[in-house]
Short mmCIF file of N, CA and C in Angstrom, two decimals:
data_model
loop_
_atom_site.label_atom_id
_atom_site.label_comp_id
_atom_site.label_asym_id
_atom_site.label_seq_id
_atom_site.Cartn_x
_atom_site.Cartn_y
_atom_site.Cartn_z
N UNK A 1 -239.50 100.39 88.28
CA UNK A 1 -238.77 101.16 89.24
C UNK A 1 -238.96 100.61 90.45
N UNK A 2 -240.29 100.74 91.40
CA UNK A 2 -240.67 100.38 92.33
C UNK A 2 -241.10 98.75 92.61
N UNK A 3 -239.79 98.26 92.68
CA UNK A 3 -240.40 96.88 92.88
C UNK A 3 -239.14 96.37 94.17
N UNK A 4 -239.70 95.43 94.53
CA UNK A 4 -238.36 94.30 95.42
C UNK A 4 -237.16 94.41 95.43
N UNK A 5 -237.51 93.98 94.03
CA UNK A 5 -235.92 93.44 93.02
C UNK A 5 -235.10 94.65 93.28
N UNK A 6 -235.53 95.93 93.23
CA UNK A 6 -234.75 97.15 93.62
C UNK A 6 -233.63 97.08 94.48
N UNK A 7 -232.57 97.31 94.46
CA UNK A 7 -231.49 97.31 95.22
C UNK A 7 -231.19 98.64 95.96
N UNK A 8 -231.32 98.83 97.39
CA UNK A 8 -231.05 100.11 98.27
C UNK A 8 -229.62 99.67 99.19
N UNK A 9 -229.06 101.16 99.32
CA UNK A 9 -228.13 100.78 100.22
C UNK A 9 -228.14 102.05 101.30
N UNK A 10 -227.52 101.69 102.39
CA UNK A 10 -227.67 102.33 103.47
C UNK A 10 -225.99 103.12 103.71
N UNK A 11 -225.89 104.49 103.46
CA UNK A 11 -224.77 105.17 103.40
C UNK A 11 -224.14 105.10 104.97
N UNK A 12 -222.81 104.92 104.94
CA UNK A 12 -222.03 104.54 106.16
C UNK A 12 -220.66 104.80 106.17
N UNK A 13 -219.85 104.61 107.10
CA UNK A 13 -218.60 104.63 106.87
C UNK A 13 -217.94 103.38 107.80
N UNK A 14 -216.78 102.99 107.46
CA UNK A 14 -215.87 101.88 108.17
C UNK A 14 -215.52 102.29 109.56
N UNK A 15 -214.98 103.99 109.55
CA UNK A 15 -214.84 104.03 110.24
C UNK A 15 -215.54 104.14 111.86
N UNK A 16 -216.58 104.21 111.73
CA UNK A 16 -217.58 103.91 112.54
C UNK A 16 -217.67 102.67 113.40
N UNK A 17 -216.98 101.44 112.35
CA UNK A 17 -216.93 100.44 113.53
C UNK A 17 -215.71 100.12 114.04
N UNK A 18 -215.03 101.11 113.72
CA UNK A 18 -213.33 101.40 114.65
C UNK A 18 -213.54 102.03 115.95
N UNK A 19 -212.15 101.65 116.72
CA UNK A 19 -212.58 102.27 117.74
C UNK A 19 -212.13 103.85 117.81
N UNK A 20 -212.69 104.79 118.51
CA UNK A 20 -212.79 106.31 118.05
C UNK A 20 -211.59 106.70 118.19
N UNK A 21 -210.65 106.44 118.55
CA UNK A 21 -209.11 106.71 118.38
C UNK A 21 -208.66 106.62 117.13
N UNK A 22 -209.00 105.25 116.11
CA UNK A 22 -208.35 104.61 115.32
C UNK A 22 -209.10 105.59 113.94
N UNK A 23 -209.98 106.43 114.05
CA UNK A 23 -210.52 107.15 113.06
C UNK A 23 -209.42 107.49 111.75
N UNK A 24 -209.97 107.06 110.82
CA UNK A 24 -209.11 107.43 110.03
C UNK A 24 -209.48 109.25 109.33
N UNK A 25 -210.47 109.17 109.11
CA UNK A 25 -211.29 110.42 108.62
C UNK A 25 -211.46 110.97 109.50
N UNK A 26 -212.08 112.53 109.75
CA UNK A 26 -212.59 113.64 110.35
C UNK A 26 -213.98 113.13 111.03
N UNK A 27 -213.76 112.84 112.13
CA UNK A 27 -215.54 112.58 112.64
C UNK A 27 -215.56 114.19 113.78
N UNK A 28 -216.54 114.74 113.76
CA UNK A 28 -217.04 115.78 114.39
C UNK A 28 -218.55 115.80 115.52
N UNK A 29 -218.01 116.71 116.70
CA UNK A 29 -219.15 116.94 116.94
C UNK A 29 -219.99 118.43 116.61
N UNK A 30 -221.28 118.32 116.49
CA UNK A 30 -222.28 119.03 116.46
C UNK A 30 -222.52 119.85 117.13
N UNK A 31 -222.77 121.28 116.87
CA UNK A 31 -222.61 122.48 117.86
C UNK A 31 -223.89 123.15 116.97
N UNK A 32 -225.51 122.96 117.71
CA UNK A 32 -226.17 123.87 117.13
C UNK A 32 -226.85 124.85 118.12
N UNK A 33 -227.04 126.05 117.56
CA UNK A 33 -228.15 126.93 118.32
C UNK A 33 -229.21 126.86 118.82
N UNK A 34 -229.59 127.02 120.08
CA UNK A 34 -231.24 126.65 120.50
C UNK A 34 -231.82 126.51 119.74
N UNK A 35 -231.83 127.60 118.57
CA UNK A 35 -233.31 127.64 118.16
C UNK A 35 -233.15 126.45 116.51
N UNK A 36 -232.35 126.04 116.78
CA UNK A 36 -232.15 124.78 115.65
C UNK A 36 -232.23 123.24 116.11
N UNK A 37 -232.37 123.30 117.29
CA UNK A 37 -232.52 121.74 117.74
C UNK A 37 -234.24 121.21 117.31
N UNK A 38 -235.32 122.66 116.94
CA UNK A 38 -236.27 122.47 116.73
C UNK A 38 -236.53 121.53 115.36
N UNK A 39 -235.28 121.93 114.35
CA UNK A 39 -235.22 121.24 113.12
C UNK A 39 -234.37 120.01 112.90
N UNK A 40 -233.71 119.77 114.21
CA UNK A 40 -232.99 118.31 114.34
C UNK A 40 -233.74 117.19 113.24
N UNK A 41 -234.75 116.84 113.83
CA UNK A 41 -235.40 115.63 113.56
C UNK A 41 -236.62 116.01 112.30
N UNK A 42 -236.61 116.80 112.08
CA UNK A 42 -237.40 117.71 111.03
C UNK A 42 -236.33 118.20 109.74
N UNK A 43 -235.92 117.29 108.56
CA UNK A 43 -235.57 117.57 107.36
C UNK A 43 -236.20 119.04 107.05
N UNK A 44 -237.27 118.92 106.66
CA UNK A 44 -237.82 120.16 105.83
C UNK A 44 -237.69 121.22 106.47
N UNK A 45 -237.64 122.00 107.25
CA UNK A 45 -237.42 123.20 107.54
C UNK A 45 -235.97 123.87 107.63
N UNK A 46 -235.10 123.04 107.79
CA UNK A 46 -233.96 123.18 107.84
C UNK A 46 -233.21 124.01 108.67
N UNK A 47 -231.91 124.21 109.02
CA UNK A 47 -231.44 125.39 110.08
C UNK A 47 -231.23 126.77 109.75
N UNK A 48 -231.68 127.45 110.63
CA UNK A 48 -231.49 128.90 110.84
C UNK A 48 -230.26 129.51 110.68
N UNK A 49 -229.22 128.61 111.20
CA UNK A 49 -227.91 129.44 111.56
C UNK A 49 -227.16 128.16 110.51
N UNK A 50 -226.04 128.33 110.19
CA UNK A 50 -224.86 127.81 110.07
C UNK A 50 -224.71 126.90 111.32
N UNK A 51 -224.10 125.42 110.69
CA UNK A 51 -224.08 124.26 111.54
C UNK A 51 -222.45 124.22 112.07
N UNK A 52 -222.27 124.26 113.12
CA UNK A 52 -220.66 123.85 113.45
C UNK A 52 -220.51 122.72 113.93
N UNK A 53 -219.56 122.07 113.54
CA UNK A 53 -218.98 120.45 113.46
C UNK A 53 -217.69 121.19 113.86
N UNK A 54 -217.25 120.53 115.02
CA UNK A 54 -215.97 120.34 115.80
C UNK A 54 -214.95 118.95 115.61
N UNK A 55 -214.10 119.04 114.67
CA UNK A 55 -213.34 118.07 114.34
C UNK A 55 -212.76 117.17 116.14
N UNK A 56 -212.84 116.16 116.48
CA UNK A 56 -212.40 115.49 117.56
C UNK A 56 -211.56 114.26 117.44
N UNK A 57 -211.66 114.02 116.29
CA UNK A 57 -210.52 112.57 115.87
C UNK A 57 -210.82 112.20 114.55
N UNK A 58 -209.52 111.80 114.01
CA UNK A 58 -209.33 111.42 112.82
C UNK A 58 -208.14 112.09 112.29
N UNK A 59 -207.69 111.47 111.02
CA UNK A 59 -206.37 112.17 110.80
C UNK A 59 -206.47 112.71 109.10
N UNK A 60 -208.16 112.57 108.55
CA UNK A 60 -207.29 113.24 107.07
C UNK A 60 -209.07 113.59 106.94
N UNK A 61 -209.15 115.10 105.94
CA UNK A 61 -210.41 115.04 105.73
C UNK A 61 -210.80 113.74 104.29
N UNK A 62 -211.99 113.66 104.51
CA UNK A 62 -212.84 113.15 103.98
C UNK A 62 -213.77 113.48 103.10
N UNK A 63 -214.81 113.40 101.80
CA UNK A 63 -215.89 113.79 101.27
C UNK A 63 -217.05 113.82 102.20
N UNK A 64 -217.11 112.90 103.10
CA UNK A 64 -218.17 112.99 104.12
C UNK A 64 -217.37 113.05 105.60
N UNK A 65 -218.45 114.05 106.02
CA UNK A 65 -217.85 114.20 107.89
C UNK A 65 -219.04 113.82 108.60
N UNK A 66 -218.68 112.46 109.27
CA UNK A 66 -219.65 111.68 110.09
C UNK A 66 -219.70 112.40 111.56
N UNK A 67 -220.34 112.63 112.27
CA UNK A 67 -221.22 113.30 113.54
C UNK A 67 -221.84 112.78 114.43
N UNK A 68 -221.69 113.76 115.51
CA UNK A 68 -222.57 113.29 116.53
C UNK A 68 -223.70 113.04 116.55
N UNK A 69 -224.38 113.88 115.80
CA UNK A 69 -225.95 114.30 115.21
C UNK A 69 -226.16 113.46 114.00
N UNK A 70 -225.59 113.06 113.11
CA UNK A 70 -225.62 111.85 112.02
C UNK A 70 -226.16 113.01 110.87
N UNK A 71 -226.16 114.18 110.66
CA UNK A 71 -226.24 115.15 109.83
C UNK A 71 -225.50 114.47 108.66
N UNK A 72 -226.06 114.71 107.45
CA UNK A 72 -225.55 114.76 106.42
C UNK A 72 -224.26 115.63 105.56
N UNK A 73 -223.27 115.61 106.05
CA UNK A 73 -222.41 116.65 106.02
C UNK A 73 -221.14 116.25 104.57
N UNK A 74 -221.54 117.30 103.76
CA UNK A 74 -220.32 116.95 102.45
C UNK A 74 -219.57 117.53 101.48
N UNK A 75 -218.61 117.73 101.11
CA UNK A 75 -217.82 118.08 100.36
C UNK A 75 -218.26 118.55 99.13
N UNK A 76 -217.74 119.84 98.15
CA UNK A 76 -218.49 119.96 96.90
C UNK A 76 -218.43 118.76 95.99
N UNK A 77 -217.24 118.04 96.22
CA UNK A 77 -217.11 116.70 95.18
C UNK A 77 -218.17 115.72 95.05
N UNK A 78 -218.63 115.67 96.07
CA UNK A 78 -220.14 114.74 96.40
C UNK A 78 -221.08 115.46 95.84
N UNK A 79 -221.43 117.13 96.20
CA UNK A 79 -222.17 117.51 95.23
C UNK A 79 -221.87 117.76 93.89
N UNK A 80 -220.95 117.81 93.43
CA UNK A 80 -220.83 117.87 91.84
C UNK A 80 -221.17 116.50 91.57
N UNK A 81 -221.37 115.54 92.00
CA UNK A 81 -221.51 114.13 91.32
C UNK A 81 -222.96 113.68 91.53
N UNK A 82 -223.73 114.39 92.81
CA UNK A 82 -225.09 114.81 92.52
C UNK A 82 -225.98 115.47 91.65
N UNK A 83 -225.15 116.36 91.52
CA UNK A 83 -225.87 117.52 90.39
C UNK A 83 -226.83 116.93 89.57
N UNK A 84 -228.08 117.78 89.67
CA UNK A 84 -229.02 117.39 88.51
C UNK A 84 -229.53 116.01 88.77
N UNK A 85 -229.06 115.17 89.36
CA UNK A 85 -229.87 113.96 89.97
C UNK A 85 -230.37 113.69 91.55
N UNK A 86 -229.74 114.45 91.84
CA UNK A 86 -230.03 113.84 93.64
C UNK A 86 -231.09 115.02 94.16
N UNK A 87 -232.39 115.12 94.59
CA UNK A 87 -232.98 116.11 95.25
C UNK A 87 -232.57 116.10 96.42
N UNK A 88 -232.19 117.87 96.91
CA UNK A 88 -231.43 118.27 98.17
C UNK A 88 -231.59 119.72 97.95
N UNK A 89 -231.91 119.92 99.20
CA UNK A 89 -231.28 121.41 99.73
C UNK A 89 -230.32 121.21 100.93
N UNK A 90 -229.56 122.42 100.63
CA UNK A 90 -228.14 122.13 101.46
C UNK A 90 -228.20 123.48 102.45
N UNK A 91 -227.44 123.38 103.22
CA UNK A 91 -227.47 124.65 104.47
C UNK A 91 -225.80 124.72 104.86
N UNK A 92 -225.60 126.09 105.64
CA UNK A 92 -224.27 126.23 105.93
C UNK A 92 -223.76 125.48 106.96
N UNK A 93 -221.98 125.23 107.11
CA UNK A 93 -221.45 124.27 107.75
C UNK A 93 -220.53 125.04 108.18
N UNK A 94 -219.79 125.40 109.04
CA UNK A 94 -218.28 125.26 109.62
C UNK A 94 -218.06 124.24 110.26
N UNK A 95 -216.32 124.51 109.87
CA UNK A 95 -215.88 122.89 110.54
C UNK A 95 -214.76 123.75 111.38
N UNK A 96 -214.23 123.74 112.47
CA UNK A 96 -213.45 124.15 113.40
C UNK A 96 -212.65 122.55 113.74
N UNK A 97 -211.35 123.23 114.37
CA UNK A 97 -210.26 122.44 114.95
C UNK A 97 -209.48 121.40 113.72
N UNK A 98 -209.43 121.77 112.88
CA UNK A 98 -208.59 121.39 111.78
C UNK A 98 -208.47 122.56 110.85
N UNK A 99 -207.41 121.95 109.93
CA UNK A 99 -207.09 123.19 108.62
C UNK A 99 -207.33 121.95 107.42
N UNK A 100 -208.14 122.74 106.37
CA UNK A 100 -208.35 122.12 105.44
C UNK A 100 -208.92 122.83 104.40
N UNK A 101 -208.65 122.13 102.94
CA UNK A 101 -209.22 122.85 101.98
C UNK A 101 -210.23 123.05 101.62
N UNK A 102 -210.72 121.50 101.73
CA UNK A 102 -212.28 121.17 101.20
C UNK A 102 -213.48 122.15 102.20
N UNK A 103 -214.43 122.14 100.99
CA UNK A 103 -215.30 123.00 101.70
C UNK A 103 -216.66 122.15 102.10
N UNK A 104 -217.53 122.54 102.69
CA UNK A 104 -218.48 121.39 103.00
C UNK A 104 -219.82 122.09 103.47
N UNK A 105 -220.85 121.45 102.73
CA UNK A 105 -222.33 121.75 103.07
C UNK A 105 -223.07 120.89 103.92
N UNK A 106 -224.49 120.88 104.68
CA UNK A 106 -224.96 120.37 105.00
C UNK A 106 -226.28 120.06 104.13
N UNK A 107 -226.42 119.06 104.03
CA UNK A 107 -227.55 118.25 103.04
C UNK A 107 -228.94 117.41 103.76
N UNK A 108 -230.06 118.68 102.95
CA UNK A 108 -231.44 118.07 103.77
C UNK A 108 -232.00 117.25 101.86
N UNK A 109 -231.93 116.22 102.56
CA UNK A 109 -232.40 115.07 101.81
C UNK A 109 -233.62 115.08 101.59
N UNK A 110 -234.14 115.08 100.45
CA UNK A 110 -235.42 116.26 99.70
C UNK A 110 -236.47 114.68 99.36
N UNK A 111 -235.51 113.64 99.13
CA UNK A 111 -236.41 112.04 98.58
C UNK A 111 -236.89 111.38 99.55
N UNK A 112 -238.26 110.78 99.80
CA UNK A 112 -239.00 110.07 100.34
C UNK A 112 -239.70 108.86 100.02
N UNK A 113 -239.26 107.79 100.90
CA UNK A 113 -239.87 106.52 101.21
C UNK A 113 -240.98 106.29 102.73
N UNK A 114 -241.80 105.64 102.52
CA UNK A 114 -242.77 105.35 103.82
C UNK A 114 -242.78 104.15 103.89
N UNK A 115 -243.63 103.93 104.86
CA UNK A 115 -243.92 102.03 105.02
C UNK A 115 -243.12 101.16 105.74
N UNK A 116 -241.91 101.81 106.75
CA UNK A 116 -240.90 100.80 107.28
C UNK A 116 -241.71 99.55 107.58
N UNK A 117 -241.44 98.19 107.42
CA UNK A 117 -242.22 97.08 107.77
C UNK A 117 -241.34 96.51 108.47
N UNK A 118 -241.59 96.61 110.07
CA UNK A 118 -241.57 95.93 111.01
C UNK A 118 -241.38 94.73 111.28
N UNK A 119 -241.91 93.96 110.50
CA UNK A 119 -241.79 92.66 110.47
C UNK A 119 -241.04 92.08 109.53
N UNK A 120 -241.19 92.11 108.23
CA UNK A 120 -239.69 91.86 107.83
C UNK A 120 -238.31 92.30 108.29
N UNK A 121 -238.48 93.41 108.67
CA UNK A 121 -237.31 94.00 109.07
C UNK A 121 -236.88 93.19 110.48
N UNK A 122 -237.82 92.52 111.30
CA UNK A 122 -237.49 91.84 112.79
C UNK A 122 -237.01 92.77 114.09
N UNK A 123 -238.06 93.83 113.79
CA UNK A 123 -237.85 95.33 114.47
C UNK A 123 -237.70 94.29 115.89
N UNK A 124 -236.88 95.19 117.13
CA UNK A 124 -237.49 94.35 118.56
C UNK A 124 -237.63 96.00 119.22
N UNK A 125 -238.75 96.11 120.15
CA UNK A 125 -239.12 97.29 120.57
C UNK A 125 -239.46 96.91 122.37
N UNK A 126 -238.82 97.91 123.17
CA UNK A 126 -239.10 98.10 124.20
C UNK A 126 -239.95 99.30 124.84
N UNK A 127 -240.78 98.91 125.52
CA UNK A 127 -241.48 100.14 126.40
C UNK A 127 -240.60 100.78 127.65
N UNK A 128 -239.98 101.88 127.16
CA UNK A 128 -239.17 102.33 128.69
C UNK A 128 -239.92 103.46 128.82
N UNK A 129 -241.15 103.91 128.47
CA UNK A 129 -241.82 104.67 128.82
C UNK A 129 -243.45 104.56 129.02
N UNK A 130 -243.94 104.50 130.50
CA UNK A 130 -245.25 104.15 129.88
C UNK A 130 -246.13 104.70 129.00
N UNK A 131 -246.19 106.35 129.29
CA UNK A 131 -246.72 107.04 128.38
C UNK A 131 -246.64 107.04 126.84
N UNK A 132 -245.38 106.63 126.57
CA UNK A 132 -245.17 106.93 125.21
C UNK A 132 -244.97 105.77 124.45
N UNK A 133 -244.57 105.67 123.43
CA UNK A 133 -244.61 104.39 122.29
C UNK A 133 -243.49 103.94 122.56
N UNK A 134 -243.08 102.72 122.29
CA UNK A 134 -242.31 101.69 122.39
C UNK A 134 -241.28 102.14 121.67
N UNK A 135 -239.71 102.08 121.99
CA UNK A 135 -238.61 102.28 121.67
C UNK A 135 -237.96 101.16 120.70
N UNK A 136 -237.44 101.48 119.17
CA UNK A 136 -237.05 100.44 118.52
C UNK A 136 -235.73 100.07 119.04
N UNK A 137 -235.15 98.81 119.52
CA UNK A 137 -234.29 98.53 120.23
C UNK A 137 -233.73 97.71 119.15
N UNK A 138 -233.55 97.35 118.16
CA UNK A 138 -232.44 96.48 117.41
C UNK A 138 -233.60 96.40 116.26
N UNK A 139 -232.97 95.74 115.05
CA UNK A 139 -233.37 95.13 114.20
C UNK A 139 -232.85 94.13 112.96
N UNK A 140 -232.85 93.23 112.12
CA UNK A 140 -232.25 92.53 111.48
C UNK A 140 -232.75 92.77 110.05
N UNK A 141 -231.85 93.68 109.22
CA UNK A 141 -232.47 94.04 107.93
C UNK A 141 -233.22 95.62 108.51
N UNK A 142 -233.43 96.17 106.77
CA UNK A 142 -234.54 97.20 106.90
C UNK A 142 -234.80 97.45 105.78
N UNK A 143 -236.03 97.27 105.89
CA UNK A 143 -237.27 97.09 104.78
C UNK A 143 -238.48 97.72 104.83
N UNK A 144 -238.82 98.32 103.89
CA UNK A 144 -239.64 99.18 104.07
C UNK A 144 -241.06 98.78 102.40
N UNK A 145 -241.66 99.79 102.14
CA UNK A 145 -242.96 99.21 101.30
C UNK A 145 -242.34 99.95 100.06
N UNK A 146 -242.20 99.53 99.28
CA UNK A 146 -241.26 99.83 97.95
C UNK A 146 -242.50 100.89 97.15
N UNK A 147 -243.42 100.38 97.25
CA UNK A 147 -244.69 101.11 96.61
C UNK A 147 -244.53 103.12 96.91
N UNK A 148 -244.02 102.99 98.30
CA UNK A 148 -244.21 104.48 98.93
C UNK A 148 -242.89 105.19 98.45
N UNK A 149 -241.88 104.51 97.91
CA UNK A 149 -240.60 105.07 97.39
C UNK A 149 -241.02 106.31 96.38
N UNK A 150 -240.59 107.66 96.07
CA UNK A 150 -240.75 108.74 95.35
C UNK A 150 -239.84 108.55 93.82
N UNK A 151 -238.68 107.49 94.04
CA UNK A 151 -238.27 107.09 92.79
C UNK A 151 -236.81 107.79 93.06
N UNK A 152 -236.74 108.90 93.80
CA UNK A 152 -235.33 109.72 94.41
C UNK A 152 -234.27 108.69 94.45
N UNK A 153 -232.89 109.04 94.19
CA UNK A 153 -231.49 108.12 94.09
C UNK A 153 -231.39 108.21 95.72
N UNK A 154 -231.52 109.25 96.19
CA UNK A 154 -231.05 109.38 97.98
C UNK A 154 -232.14 109.66 98.24
N UNK A 155 -232.61 109.00 99.47
CA UNK A 155 -233.84 109.37 100.10
C UNK A 155 -234.01 108.63 101.52
N UNK A 156 -235.06 109.08 101.99
CA UNK A 156 -235.02 108.61 104.15
C UNK A 156 -236.39 108.48 104.38
N UNK A 157 -237.10 107.54 105.13
CA UNK A 157 -238.37 107.37 105.69
C UNK A 157 -238.33 108.17 106.46
N UNK A 158 -239.68 108.92 106.61
CA UNK A 158 -240.05 109.63 108.16
C UNK A 158 -239.75 109.48 109.23
N UNK A 159 -239.68 107.79 109.40
CA UNK A 159 -239.51 107.80 110.65
C UNK A 159 -238.11 107.40 111.28
N UNK A 160 -237.19 107.11 109.94
CA UNK A 160 -235.41 107.39 109.79
C UNK A 160 -235.12 108.52 109.55
N UNK A 161 -234.89 109.47 109.94
CA UNK A 161 -235.09 110.97 109.04
C UNK A 161 -233.20 110.90 108.91
N UNK A 162 -232.24 109.94 109.83
CA UNK A 162 -230.85 110.38 109.50
C UNK A 162 -230.72 108.62 108.80
N UNK A 163 -231.55 108.07 108.30
CA UNK A 163 -231.02 106.68 107.56
C UNK A 163 -231.07 107.27 106.00
N UNK A 164 -229.78 107.56 105.57
CA UNK A 164 -230.20 108.17 104.34
C UNK A 164 -229.71 106.74 103.45
N UNK A 165 -230.87 106.70 102.60
CA UNK A 165 -230.61 105.40 101.37
C UNK A 165 -230.54 106.03 99.67
N UNK A 166 -229.49 105.07 99.44
CA UNK A 166 -229.07 105.43 97.91
C UNK A 166 -229.64 103.99 97.21
N UNK A 167 -229.91 104.48 95.96
CA UNK A 167 -230.20 103.50 94.87
C UNK A 167 -228.50 102.84 94.63
N UNK A 168 -228.98 101.81 93.50
CA UNK A 168 -227.70 101.31 93.26
C UNK A 168 -227.07 102.05 91.99
N UNK A 169 -228.18 102.86 91.57
CA UNK A 169 -227.22 103.48 90.36
C UNK A 169 -226.40 104.62 90.81
N UNK A 170 -227.08 105.59 92.15
CA UNK A 170 -226.36 106.97 92.86
C UNK A 170 -224.90 105.70 93.11
N UNK A 171 -225.21 104.65 93.99
CA UNK A 171 -223.97 104.08 94.66
C UNK A 171 -222.77 103.95 93.31
N UNK A 172 -223.13 103.18 92.38
CA UNK A 172 -222.25 102.99 91.45
C UNK A 172 -221.42 104.17 90.83
N UNK A 173 -222.64 105.43 91.09
CA UNK A 173 -221.44 106.92 90.67
C UNK A 173 -220.88 107.48 91.23
N UNK A 174 -221.00 107.09 92.75
CA UNK A 174 -220.18 107.88 94.02
C UNK A 174 -219.19 106.50 93.98
N UNK A 175 -219.28 105.49 93.58
CA UNK A 175 -218.02 104.75 93.66
C UNK A 175 -216.95 105.16 92.98
N UNK A 176 -217.66 105.41 91.35
CA UNK A 176 -216.62 105.95 90.35
C UNK A 176 -215.89 107.11 90.54
N UNK A 177 -216.62 108.41 91.21
CA UNK A 177 -216.11 109.18 91.75
C UNK A 177 -215.04 109.13 92.12
N UNK A 178 -214.63 107.99 93.36
CA UNK A 178 -213.87 107.41 94.32
C UNK A 178 -213.75 108.79 95.36
N UNK A 179 -215.32 108.61 95.71
CA UNK A 179 -215.61 109.63 97.13
C UNK A 179 -215.46 109.28 98.17
N UNK A 180 -214.65 109.81 99.50
CA UNK A 180 -213.91 109.24 100.77
C UNK A 180 -214.61 109.42 101.49
N UNK A 181 -214.49 108.32 102.59
CA UNK A 181 -215.11 108.23 104.06
C UNK A 181 -216.71 107.78 103.82
N UNK A 182 -216.96 106.83 102.90
CA UNK A 182 -218.22 106.58 102.38
C UNK A 182 -218.03 105.01 102.11
N UNK A 183 -218.88 104.31 103.05
CA UNK A 183 -219.22 103.08 102.00
C UNK A 183 -220.73 102.79 102.31
N UNK A 184 -221.33 101.69 101.70
CA UNK A 184 -222.56 101.23 101.26
C UNK A 184 -222.77 100.17 101.54
N UNK A 185 -223.82 100.09 102.45
CA UNK A 185 -224.44 98.84 103.12
C UNK A 185 -225.55 98.08 102.52
N UNK A 186 -225.50 97.24 102.20
CA UNK A 186 -227.04 96.67 101.46
C UNK A 186 -228.39 96.78 102.59
N UNK A 187 -229.43 97.10 102.38
CA UNK A 187 -230.50 97.54 103.57
C UNK A 187 -230.83 96.05 104.38
N UNK A 188 -230.63 94.99 104.04
CA UNK A 188 -231.02 93.94 104.01
C UNK A 188 -229.92 93.58 105.02
N UNK A 189 -228.63 94.02 105.24
CA UNK A 189 -227.33 93.75 105.88
C UNK A 189 -227.63 94.58 107.29
N UNK A 190 -228.31 95.68 107.30
CA UNK A 190 -228.46 96.73 108.17
C UNK A 190 -228.93 95.89 109.87
N UNK A 191 -227.99 96.10 110.39
CA UNK A 191 -228.38 95.26 111.91
C UNK A 191 -228.19 95.94 112.90
N UNK A 192 -229.17 95.98 113.79
CA UNK A 192 -228.44 96.76 115.48
C UNK A 192 -229.30 96.13 116.61
#
């Protein structure tokens, strides 16, 4: 199960590569209460209040709402596909700026892996602050130590809490369900 031959995929959307005004599916700005900012990068505790997403572009509801804070916001259809096999917690989300029959929840991914491999990922760092650690400015591929993966079908690395990673099996089930506003990028193809 935990071998380098296992294929993993970064959850993304083709819309993110398009001009902002040409988004097919809704994209939103996240508005958090002050006390919730402490939880933004620590997935464990969750948010104390419902997270508001104000839709500001796009033409149609999708099963995923991508947003300014890279929170994982999904429809009930996604939760149904994941039920019983994906370790998650959910939190309440309100969506404003549109009318839709879709109901959304925020997702806290409980699956984990560690050991980001900056050498294989060809990570490029830049020292922006003399006192702090260098900042990651780019990479060519996203590699990690597979022996640290807990076997979850959806997981994150602690250093990358908003990089949602799926197994090939989960990707296959999601494609079969024809979920919308979701694409899968092989980790070795992830670049910035």
